Tab-separated table of C-alpha atoms in Angstrom:
chain	number	residue	atom	x	y	z
A	278	MET	CA	0.000	0.000	0.000
A	279	VAL	CA	1.444	3.344	-1.059
A	280	GLN	CA	1.507	6.065	1.566
A	281	ASN	CA	1.785	9.898	1.140
A	282	VAL	CA	1.789	9.895	-2.649
A	283	SER	CA	1.556	13.466	-4.010
A	284	PRO	CA	-1.622	14.233	-5.923
A	285	THR	CA	0.293	15.408	-8.959
A	286	PHE	CA	2.336	12.248	-9.300
A	287	ALA	CA	-0.706	10.099	-8.529
A	288	ASN	CA	-2.626	11.843	-11.317
A	289	VAL	CA	0.214	11.192	-13.734
A	290	ILE	CA	0.212	7.504	-12.836
A	291	SER	CA	-3.557	7.254	-13.155
A	292	ASN	CA	-3.539	8.965	-16.550
A	293	GLY	CA	-1.234	6.398	-18.052
A	294	PRO	CA	1.935	6.396	-20.197
A	295	ILE	CA	1.279	9.669	-22.016
A	296	ARG	CA	1.504	11.720	-18.818
A	297	ILE	CA	4.663	9.855	-17.774
A	298	VAL	CA	6.349	10.596	-21.105
A	299	SER	CA	5.379	14.279	-20.861
A	300	LEU	CA	6.853	14.602	-17.378
A	301	VAL	CA	10.091	12.877	-18.380
A	302	ALA	CA	10.408	15.137	-21.432
A	303	ALA	CA	9.907	18.242	-19.291
A	304	LEU	CA	12.504	17.080	-16.796
A	305	LEU	CA	14.960	16.328	-19.569
A	306	PHE	CA	14.387	19.799	-21.093
A	307	LEU	CA	15.010	21.496	-17.757
A	308	PHE	CA	18.116	19.421	-17.183
A	309	GLY	CA	19.370	20.178	-20.684
A	310	LEU	CA	18.748	23.914	-20.241
A	311	SER	CA	20.608	23.865	-16.958
A	312	TRP	CA	23.485	21.962	-18.573
A	313	LEU	CA	23.681	24.384	-21.486
A	314	THR	CA	23.603	27.336	-19.123
A	315	SER	CA	26.415	25.884	-17.077
A	316	ARG	CA	28.374	25.156	-20.272
A	317	ASP	CA	27.981	28.763	-21.469
A	318	GLY	CA	28.917	30.039	-18.049
A	319	PHE	CA	32.021	27.878	-17.999
A	320	ALA	CA	32.866	28.947	-21.535
A	321	SER	CA	32.515	32.610	-20.575
A	322	TRP	CA	34.773	32.022	-17.608
A	323	GLN	CA	37.350	30.353	-19.837
A	324	ILE	CA	37.113	33.258	-22.322
A	325	ALA	CA	37.781	35.762	-19.546
A	326	LYS	CA	40.627	33.604	-18.273
A	327	ALA	CA	42.140	33.392	-21.760
A	328	ALA	CA	41.956	37.165	-22.180
A	329	ARG	CA	43.478	37.882	-18.762
A	330	ALA	CA	46.215	35.288	-18.904
A	331	ILE	CA	46.782	35.497	-22.679
A	332	SER	CA	46.226	31.763	-22.678
A	333	LEU	CA	45.534	29.891	-25.885
A	334	PRO	CA	44.709	26.617	-24.008
A	335	ALA	CA	42.008	28.465	-22.067
A	336	ALA	CA	40.522	29.735	-25.342
A	337	ASP	CA	40.617	26.193	-26.767
A	338	LYS	CA	38.835	24.873	-23.670
A	339	ALA	CA	36.171	27.572	-23.999
A	340	LEU	CA	35.515	26.509	-27.593
A	341	ARG	CA	35.193	22.842	-26.613
A	342	PHE	CA	32.405	23.774	-24.238
A	343	SER	CA	30.812	26.378	-26.527
A	344	PRO	CA	31.938	26.003	-30.156
A	345	ALA	CA	29.390	28.540	-31.427
A	346	ASN	CA	30.580	31.320	-29.084
A	347	ALA	CA	31.700	34.299	-31.201
A	348	ASP	CA	33.675	35.850	-28.344
A	349	ALA	CA	35.670	32.644	-27.869
A	350	HIS	CA	36.628	32.653	-31.552
A	351	LEU	CA	37.508	36.361	-31.345
A	352	ILE	CA	39.789	35.871	-28.330
A	353	ARG	CA	41.394	32.814	-29.898
A	354	GLY	CA	41.983	34.791	-33.082
A	355	GLN	CA	43.655	37.595	-31.171
A	356	LEU	CA	45.884	35.142	-29.315
A	357	LEU	CA	46.858	33.399	-32.558
A	358	GLU	CA	47.639	36.736	-34.175
A	359	ALA	CA	49.787	37.721	-31.191
A	360	ASN	CA	51.679	34.442	-31.663
A	361	GLY	CA	52.324	35.277	-35.313
A	362	ASP	CA	49.802	32.836	-36.815
A	363	LEU	CA	47.852	35.344	-38.887
A	364	VAL	CA	46.295	32.752	-41.216
A	365	SER	CA	44.679	30.858	-38.325
A	366	ALA	CA	43.693	34.139	-36.687
A	367	ILE	CA	41.832	35.213	-39.828
A	368	ALA	CA	39.924	31.921	-39.830
A	369	GLU	CA	38.847	32.566	-36.232
A	370	TYR	CA	37.781	36.141	-37.053
A	371	GLN	CA	35.778	34.860	-40.027
A	372	THR	CA	34.028	32.316	-37.808
A	373	ALA	CA	33.289	34.955	-35.168
A	374	ALA	CA	31.806	37.296	-37.784
A	375	SER	CA	29.678	34.520	-39.268
A	376	LEU	CA	28.326	33.641	-35.823
A	377	ARG	CA	27.503	37.265	-35.017
A	378	PRO	CA	27.135	38.938	-38.415
A	379	LYS	CA	25.505	42.121	-37.076
A	380	ASP	CA	28.502	43.031	-34.904
A	381	TYR	CA	30.475	45.671	-36.821
A	382	VAL	CA	33.511	45.273	-34.543
A	383	LEU	CA	34.034	41.685	-35.699
A	384	TRP	CA	34.021	42.726	-39.352
A	385	LEU	CA	36.553	45.467	-38.620
A	386	MET	CA	38.798	42.997	-36.791
A	387	LEU	CA	38.612	40.663	-39.767
A	388	ALA	CA	39.268	43.521	-42.205
A	389	ARG	CA	42.359	44.658	-40.299
A	390	ALA	CA	43.809	41.123	-40.191
A	391	LEU	CA	43.113	40.556	-43.888
A	392	GLU	CA	44.943	43.742	-44.801
A	393	LEU	CA	47.898	42.730	-42.630
A	394	SER	CA	48.062	39.466	-44.536
A	395	GLY	CA	48.147	41.308	-47.860
A	396	GLU	CA	44.571	40.528	-48.882
A	397	ARG	CA	43.743	44.173	-49.470
A	398	GLN	CA	40.552	43.867	-51.496
A	399	GLU	CA	39.119	41.214	-49.170
A	400	ALA	CA	39.933	43.544	-46.278
A	401	ILE	CA	38.092	46.419	-47.931
A	402	ASN	CA	35.101	44.160	-48.592
A	403	ALA	CA	34.981	43.125	-44.935
A	404	ALA	CA	35.279	46.748	-43.772
A	405	ARG	CA	32.436	47.740	-46.101
A	406	LEU	CA	30.183	45.211	-44.315
A	407	ALA	CA	30.718	47.103	-41.038
A	408	ILE	CA	29.422	50.431	-42.390
A	409	PRO	CA	25.639	49.677	-42.576
A	410	LEU	CA	25.823	47.971	-39.166
A	411	ALA	CA	26.943	51.225	-37.490
A	412	PRO	CA	26.428	54.045	-40.008
A	413	ALA	CA	26.603	56.825	-37.408
A	414	TYR	CA	29.796	55.526	-35.769
A	415	ALA	CA	33.092	57.095	-36.757
A	416	GLN	CA	35.349	54.044	-36.405
A	417	PRO	CA	34.018	52.028	-39.391
A	418	HIS	CA	34.324	55.066	-41.685
A	419	TRP	CA	37.807	55.811	-40.329
A	420	GLN	CA	39.099	52.270	-40.841
A	421	LEU	CA	37.574	51.849	-44.290
A	422	GLY	CA	38.825	55.295	-45.336
A	423	ASN	CA	42.384	54.458	-44.329
A	424	MET	CA	42.251	51.131	-46.164
A	425	LEU	CA	40.951	52.780	-49.300
A	426	LEU	CA	43.627	55.457	-49.094
A	427	ARG	CA	46.369	52.845	-48.785
A	428	ALA	CA	44.815	51.079	-51.776
A	429	GLY	CA	45.038	54.263	-53.862
A	430	GLN	CA	41.281	54.874	-53.939
A	431	SER	CA	41.581	58.437	-52.627
A	432	ASP	CA	38.203	59.858	-53.653
A	433	GLU	CA	36.191	57.214	-51.812
A	434	ALA	CA	38.753	57.188	-49.009
A	435	PHE	CA	38.286	60.863	-48.192
A	436	ALA	CA	34.512	60.537	-48.517
A	437	GLU	CA	34.681	57.970	-45.703
A	438	LEU	CA	37.195	59.998	-43.679
A	439	LYS	CA	34.976	63.052	-43.996
A	440	LEU	CA	32.108	61.027	-42.489
A	441	ALA	CA	34.385	59.885	-39.671
A	442	ALA	CA	35.336	63.467	-38.793
A	443	ALA	CA	31.700	64.570	-38.957
A	444	SER	CA	30.591	61.690	-36.710
A	445	ASP	CA	33.163	62.224	-33.984
A	446	PRO	CA	35.245	65.409	-33.477
A	447	ALA	CA	37.962	63.253	-31.903
A	448	PHE	CA	38.842	62.112	-35.435
A	449	GLN	CA	39.092	65.639	-36.875
A	450	GLN	CA	42.779	66.160	-36.113
A	451	SER	CA	43.801	62.835	-37.655
A	452	VAL	CA	41.635	63.375	-40.721
A	453	MET	CA	43.051	66.881	-41.198
A	454	ASP	CA	46.574	65.479	-40.906
A	455	LEU	CA	45.862	62.913	-43.636
A	456	ALA	CA	44.259	65.527	-45.881
A	457	TRP	CA	47.192	67.910	-45.356
A	458	GLN	CA	49.792	65.266	-46.157
A	459	PHE	CA	47.886	63.877	-49.146
A	460	SER	CA	47.366	67.330	-50.691
A	461	ASP	CA	50.918	68.584	-50.002
A	462	GLY	CA	49.652	71.253	-47.637
A	463	SER	CA	46.504	72.486	-49.401
A	464	VAL	CA	44.397	74.644	-47.091
A	465	ALA	CA	41.435	74.381	-49.453
A	466	PHE	CA	41.544	70.570	-49.500
A	467	VAL	CA	41.664	70.340	-45.700
A	468	LYS	CA	38.629	72.634	-45.463
A	469	GLN	CA	36.846	70.506	-48.052
A	470	ILE	CA	37.327	67.347	-45.970
A	471	VAL	CA	36.627	69.018	-42.603
A	472	PRO	CA	34.263	71.874	-43.512
A	473	PRO	CA	34.145	74.894	-41.158
A	474	ALA	CA	30.426	74.366	-40.657
A	475	ASN	CA	30.164	75.141	-36.931
A	476	PRO	CA	32.177	76.857	-34.168
A	477	ALA	CA	33.790	73.593	-33.038
A	478	ALA	CA	35.013	72.760	-36.551
A	479	ASN	CA	36.242	76.340	-37.033
A	480	LEU	CA	38.183	76.110	-33.790
A	481	ALA	CA	39.748	72.763	-34.769
A	482	LEU	CA	40.761	74.165	-38.155
A	483	ALA	CA	42.081	77.363	-36.573
A	484	GLU	CA	44.391	75.475	-34.237
A	485	PHE	CA	45.432	73.128	-37.040
A	486	PHE	CA	46.368	75.978	-39.403
A	487	ALA	CA	48.053	77.988	-36.644
A	488	ALA	CA	50.312	75.017	-35.852
A	489	ARG	CA	51.378	74.988	-39.524
A	490	GLU	CA	51.948	78.752	-39.659
A	491	GLN	CA	48.989	79.327	-41.964
A	492	ASN	CA	48.328	82.501	-40.016
A	493	GLU	CA	45.845	84.218	-42.338
A	494	GLU	CA	43.653	81.125	-42.499
A	495	ALA	CA	43.991	80.482	-38.766
A	496	THR	CA	42.886	84.032	-38.002
A	497	ALA	CA	39.842	83.683	-40.256
A	498	MET	CA	38.871	80.385	-38.608
A	499	PHE	CA	39.313	81.852	-35.120
A	500	ALA	CA	37.089	84.769	-36.094
A	501	ASN	CA	34.408	82.320	-37.263
A	502	ALA	CA	34.750	80.304	-34.042
A	503	GLY	CA	33.436	83.270	-32.051
A	504	ASN	CA	34.057	84.130	-28.429
A	505	ASP	CA	32.970	81.004	-26.604
A	506	PRO	CA	35.336	80.125	-23.711
A	507	MET	CA	37.141	77.338	-25.585
A	508	ALA	CA	37.871	79.579	-28.577
A	509	VAL	CA	39.042	82.444	-26.371
A	510	ALA	CA	41.332	80.134	-24.374
A	511	ALA	CA	42.793	78.682	-27.582
A	512	ARG	CA	43.419	82.163	-28.996
A	513	LYS	CA	45.226	83.256	-25.840
A	514	ARG	CA	47.392	80.152	-25.893
A	515	ILE	CA	48.365	80.645	-29.527
A	516	ILE	CA	48.929	84.396	-29.071
A	517	THR	CA	51.360	83.538	-26.276
A	518	GLU	CA	53.135	81.009	-28.523
A	519	LEU	CA	53.333	83.472	-31.439
A	520	ILE	CA	54.777	86.215	-29.238
A	521	ALA	CA	57.288	83.792	-27.708
A	522	THR	CA	58.458	82.838	-31.216
A	523	LYS	CA	58.632	86.520	-32.295
A	524	ARG	CA	55.757	86.301	-34.805
A	525	PHE	CA	54.296	89.579	-33.639
A	526	ALA	CA	52.176	90.522	-36.670
A	527	ALA	CA	50.356	87.173	-36.630
A	528	ALA	CA	49.863	87.466	-32.877
A	529	GLU	CA	48.326	90.925	-33.203
A	530	LYS	CA	45.829	89.753	-35.829
A	531	LEU	CA	44.612	87.049	-33.472
A	532	TRP	CA	44.544	89.478	-30.564
A	533	LEU	CA	42.317	91.875	-32.526
A	534	ILE	CA	39.585	89.237	-33.001
A	535	GLY	CA	36.506	90.140	-31.013
A	536	ARG	CA	37.431	93.814	-30.777
A	537	ALA	CA	35.321	96.401	-32.559
A	538	ALA	CA	38.434	98.017	-33.996
A	539	ASN	CA	42.127	98.322	-33.377
A	540	PRO	CA	42.146	100.277	-30.083
A	541	GLY	CA	45.472	101.807	-30.995
A	542	GLY	CA	44.634	102.671	-34.594
A	543	ASP	CA	47.370	101.981	-37.127
A	544	SER	CA	50.513	99.950	-36.544
A	545	GLY	CA	52.915	102.012	-34.450
A	546	ALA	CA	50.266	103.351	-32.080
A	547	VAL	CA	50.163	102.675	-28.350
A	548	VAL	CA	46.997	100.839	-27.339
A	549	ASN	CA	45.132	102.403	-24.433
A	550	GLY	CA	47.823	105.042	-24.004
A	551	SER	CA	45.754	107.047	-21.516
A	552	PHE	CA	44.515	103.970	-19.607
A	553	GLU	CA	40.871	104.779	-20.299
A	554	GLU	CA	40.119	101.133	-21.093
A	555	GLU	CA	40.046	98.865	-18.035
A	556	THR	CA	42.016	95.736	-18.940
A	557	ASN	CA	43.334	92.478	-17.510
A	558	LEU	CA	47.055	93.061	-16.984
A	559	ASP	CA	47.742	89.313	-16.992
A	560	GLU	CA	46.394	88.570	-20.484
A	561	PRO	CA	48.732	88.107	-23.454
A	562	GLY	CA	48.545	90.515	-26.344
A	563	PHE	CA	49.090	94.130	-27.279
A	564	ASN	CA	47.609	96.011	-24.350
A	565	TRP	CA	49.315	96.849	-21.082
A	566	ARG	CA	50.658	93.826	-19.189
A	567	ARG	CA	52.499	93.273	-15.926
A	568	GLU	CA	55.291	90.848	-15.191
A	569	ASN	CA	56.083	91.856	-11.621
A	570	ALA	CA	52.877	90.525	-10.039
A	571	VAL	CA	53.876	90.998	-6.388
A	572	THR	CA	51.813	92.322	-3.493
A	573	THR	CA	54.265	95.165	-2.906
A	574	ILE	CA	53.302	96.763	-6.244
A	575	VAL	CA	49.649	97.682	-6.797
A	576	GLN	CA	48.324	99.167	-10.043
A	577	SER	CA	44.989	100.995	-10.152
A	578	LEU	CA	43.132	103.600	-12.195
A	579	ASP	CA	42.980	107.004	-10.508
A	580	ASP	CA	40.368	109.556	-11.531
A	581	GLN	CA	41.935	112.342	-9.447
A	582	ASN	CA	43.872	114.870	-11.514
A	583	PRO	CA	44.601	112.842	-14.686
A	584	ARG	CA	46.943	114.309	-17.271
A	585	GLN	CA	44.625	113.329	-20.118
A	586	GLY	CA	41.130	111.837	-20.294
A	587	LYS	CA	39.279	110.652	-17.198
A	588	VAL	CA	41.891	108.519	-15.425
A	589	SER	CA	45.603	107.892	-15.084
A	590	LEU	CA	47.516	104.813	-13.970
A	591	LEU	CA	48.544	104.908	-10.312
A	592	ILE	CA	51.314	102.575	-9.122
A	593	ASP	CA	51.791	102.139	-5.365
A	594	PHE	CA	55.177	100.840	-4.236
A	595	ASN	CA	55.482	99.366	-0.773
A	596	GLY	CA	58.517	97.083	-0.403
A	597	ASN	CA	60.796	94.673	-2.231
A	598	SER	CA	60.337	93.680	-5.871
A	599	ASP	CA	62.485	92.288	-8.658
A	600	PRO	CA	64.064	95.185	-10.587
A	601	ALA	CA	64.613	92.955	-13.632
A	602	ALA	CA	60.879	92.297	-14.140
A	603	ALA	CA	58.755	94.885	-15.897
A	604	ILE	CA	56.192	96.592	-13.685
A	605	ILE	CA	54.029	97.247	-16.723
A	606	SER	CA	54.746	96.902	-20.455
A	607	GLU	CA	53.179	96.949	-23.897
A	608	LEU	CA	54.110	95.478	-27.292
A	609	VAL	CA	53.722	97.797	-30.287
A	610	LEU	CA	54.181	96.862	-33.948
A	611	VAL	CA	56.543	99.220	-35.785
A	612	SER	CA	58.325	99.576	-39.106
A	613	PRO	CA	61.990	98.593	-39.430
A	614	ALA	CA	64.668	101.265	-39.799
A	615	ALA	CA	62.240	104.055	-38.887
A	616	HIS	CA	62.343	107.048	-36.539
A	617	TYR	CA	59.741	107.319	-33.785
A	618	ARG	CA	58.990	109.608	-30.861
A	619	LEU	CA	57.473	108.327	-27.641
A	620	GLN	CA	55.704	110.881	-25.457
A	621	PHE	CA	54.124	110.340	-22.045
A	622	ALA	CA	53.476	112.132	-18.759
A	623	ALA	CA	54.399	111.191	-15.196
A	624	ARG	CA	54.195	112.519	-11.651
A	625	ALA	CA	55.345	111.104	-8.324
A	626	ASP	CA	54.812	111.343	-4.588
A	627	ALA	CA	57.505	110.464	-2.016
A	628	LEU	CA	59.157	108.014	-4.392
A	629	THR	CA	62.269	106.621	-2.686
A	630	SER	CA	64.508	103.647	-3.574
A	631	GLY	CA	67.985	102.576	-4.460
A	632	GLY	CA	66.477	101.422	-7.764
A	633	LEU	CA	64.077	104.077	-9.070
A	634	PRO	CA	61.697	103.329	-11.971
A	635	PHE	CA	62.385	104.359	-15.552
A	636	VAL	CA	60.748	103.851	-18.966
A	637	THR	CA	62.665	101.734	-21.464
A	638	ILE	CA	62.023	100.894	-25.132
A	639	THR	CA	63.549	97.684	-26.487
A	640	ASP	CA	63.457	95.680	-29.700
A	641	ALA	CA	60.839	93.026	-28.827
A	642	ALA	CA	62.703	90.303	-30.729
A	643	THR	CA	66.280	90.923	-29.586
A	644	GLY	CA	65.838	92.772	-26.304
A	645	ASP	CA	68.246	95.484	-27.449
A	646	VAL	CA	67.586	98.856	-25.799
A	647	ILE	CA	66.746	101.558	-28.357
A	648	GLY	CA	65.546	104.285	-25.980
A	649	GLN	CA	64.855	105.115	-22.327
A	650	SER	CA	63.734	107.914	-20.046
A	651	ASP	CA	64.761	108.564	-16.442
A	652	LEU	CA	61.850	109.417	-14.124
A	653	SER	CA	63.939	110.778	-11.267
A	654	GLN	CA	62.762	114.302	-12.150
A	655	ALA	CA	59.071	113.423	-11.754
A	656	GLY	CA	57.463	115.467	-8.953
A	657	ALA	CA	54.066	116.394	-7.576
A	658	ALA	CA	53.009	118.124	-10.820
A	659	TRP	CA	52.637	116.371	-14.161
A	660	ARG	CA	55.788	116.405	-16.249
A	661	ASP	CA	55.952	115.546	-19.967
A	662	PHE	CA	58.679	113.201	-21.200
A	663	THR	CA	59.920	112.553	-24.741
A	664	VAL	CA	62.062	109.711	-26.089
A	665	ASP	CA	63.362	109.692	-29.675
A	666	LEU	CA	64.264	106.288	-31.061
A	667	THR	CA	65.239	104.527	-34.274
A	668	THR	CA	64.237	100.936	-34.968
A	669	GLY	CA	66.675	98.391	-36.371
A	670	GLN	CA	66.761	96.976	-39.885
A	671	SER	CA	64.793	93.902	-38.807
A	672	THR	CA	62.718	95.378	-35.974
A	673	SER	CA	59.009	94.550	-36.288
A	674	ALA	CA	57.849	95.323	-32.743
A	675	ILE	CA	59.050	97.276	-29.737
A	676	ARG	CA	58.354	96.812	-26.052
A	677	ILE	CA	57.603	99.872	-23.959
A	678	ALA	CA	58.139	99.049	-20.294
A	679	LEU	CA	58.272	100.619	-16.851
A	680	GLN	CA	61.141	98.983	-14.966
A	681	ARG	CA	63.453	99.725	-12.072
A	682	ARG	CA	67.133	100.424	-11.927
A	683	PRO	CA	69.043	97.581	-10.282
A	684	CYS	CA	70.176	98.058	-6.703
A	685	SER	CA	73.770	97.457	-5.646
A	686	GLY	CA	73.479	94.145	-3.781
A	687	GLY	CA	70.958	92.888	-1.248
A	688	PRO	CA	67.207	93.595	-1.172
A	689	CYS	CA	65.864	96.365	-3.386
A	690	PRO	CA	62.785	97.941	-1.763
A	691	ILE	CA	60.901	100.893	-3.213
A	692	PHE	CA	58.262	103.115	-1.603
A	693	GLY	CA	55.959	105.887	-2.811
A	694	ARG	CA	53.544	106.478	-5.641
A	695	LEU	CA	53.916	107.038	-9.368
A	696	TRP	CA	51.296	108.161	-11.901
A	697	LEU	CA	51.580	107.583	-15.681
A	698	ASP	CA	49.367	108.923	-18.481
A	699	ALA	CA	49.110	110.037	-22.119
A	700	PHE	CA	51.447	107.562	-23.857
A	701	ALA	CA	51.703	108.233	-27.605
A	702	LEU	CA	54.088	106.904	-30.262
A	703	THR	CA	54.417	108.810	-33.521
A	704	LYS	CA	56.481	108.050	-36.593
A	705	GLN	CA	58.782	110.912	-37.524
């Protein structure tokens, strides 16, 4: 007599062989599913192990458990390629791509390996299969474009490279480099492949052309890029580089972008000579700048008793500072081998030091002094000063600076106040 038989099993028995067969089939299906799941899990573990340990035996084991696993074939192909067996690696890549034909990465892997083996057209065909699988991605266009270019199919190559640059700005620099090299430095061709269609593209082109000393084109692209923070920061960086490499005219053109007009007028004019325009003294360019940024020297605009206009520049001295560093300076473009006259006004209050300030004019490229003016005679009332100077045969810019005389050993403090105003440079 059977005790405690479950109703379900009892019903199966009472309903005869058909129910028994159905139950066995269901149990076998569940067991098989569990077995397959465990096989795939083990295969995945072996794939990960093979990738981490660079182990071909682990990849082989993964394939024994899951022969239709595309990732296992991919890893095995990569390991074979690393071992120098490119033919076997290609076979693995082909199998992986056939198992997962909608994965564009697998087709690109196959295309790259085929090209390495010298099967150029087959490589191009494989790369073409990746394009419709990821039409908006840059990588397929980039890889196919490079393959076509190496195969001498330049028109289609640059059509693909153009799509790569348009899809992802990270590819713009590389695409511009290829276009520049292919066209032997054609500005027009580079702009055709990477069109200046938006501020970001204009900025990329501007920096690209500036690095290749295509200054006119770089300036135009920077102007089109506008005054967003990235464009402004890039302009400042390149202005600094141009000034450091003595390319003053190109630097000034960039500096003028975003300004309504040249604040100084024609070349040879001092910008903001009467200090009416409030400026950042730390920015590069062709306005007033400071090099001696110490707390013992404070510059400010003073509206009390200016020599010209509404304000003058007041400089407060209160301690030690480096006499070799300019307190304030400005770059001015000039003509070579020309005569100029610099005029300005100054006054002082209780100015005492072993190294008093003076105004010096130097060739901006060589540092040679071509004129200076002692300010020891400046007093409580405004005094006008004049400096006549002649530029050298190769002088393109001068630097007007307020500096200090060196002290004879030890610290070099300075105390008191100095006002400057009405700077003007005229060609004689």
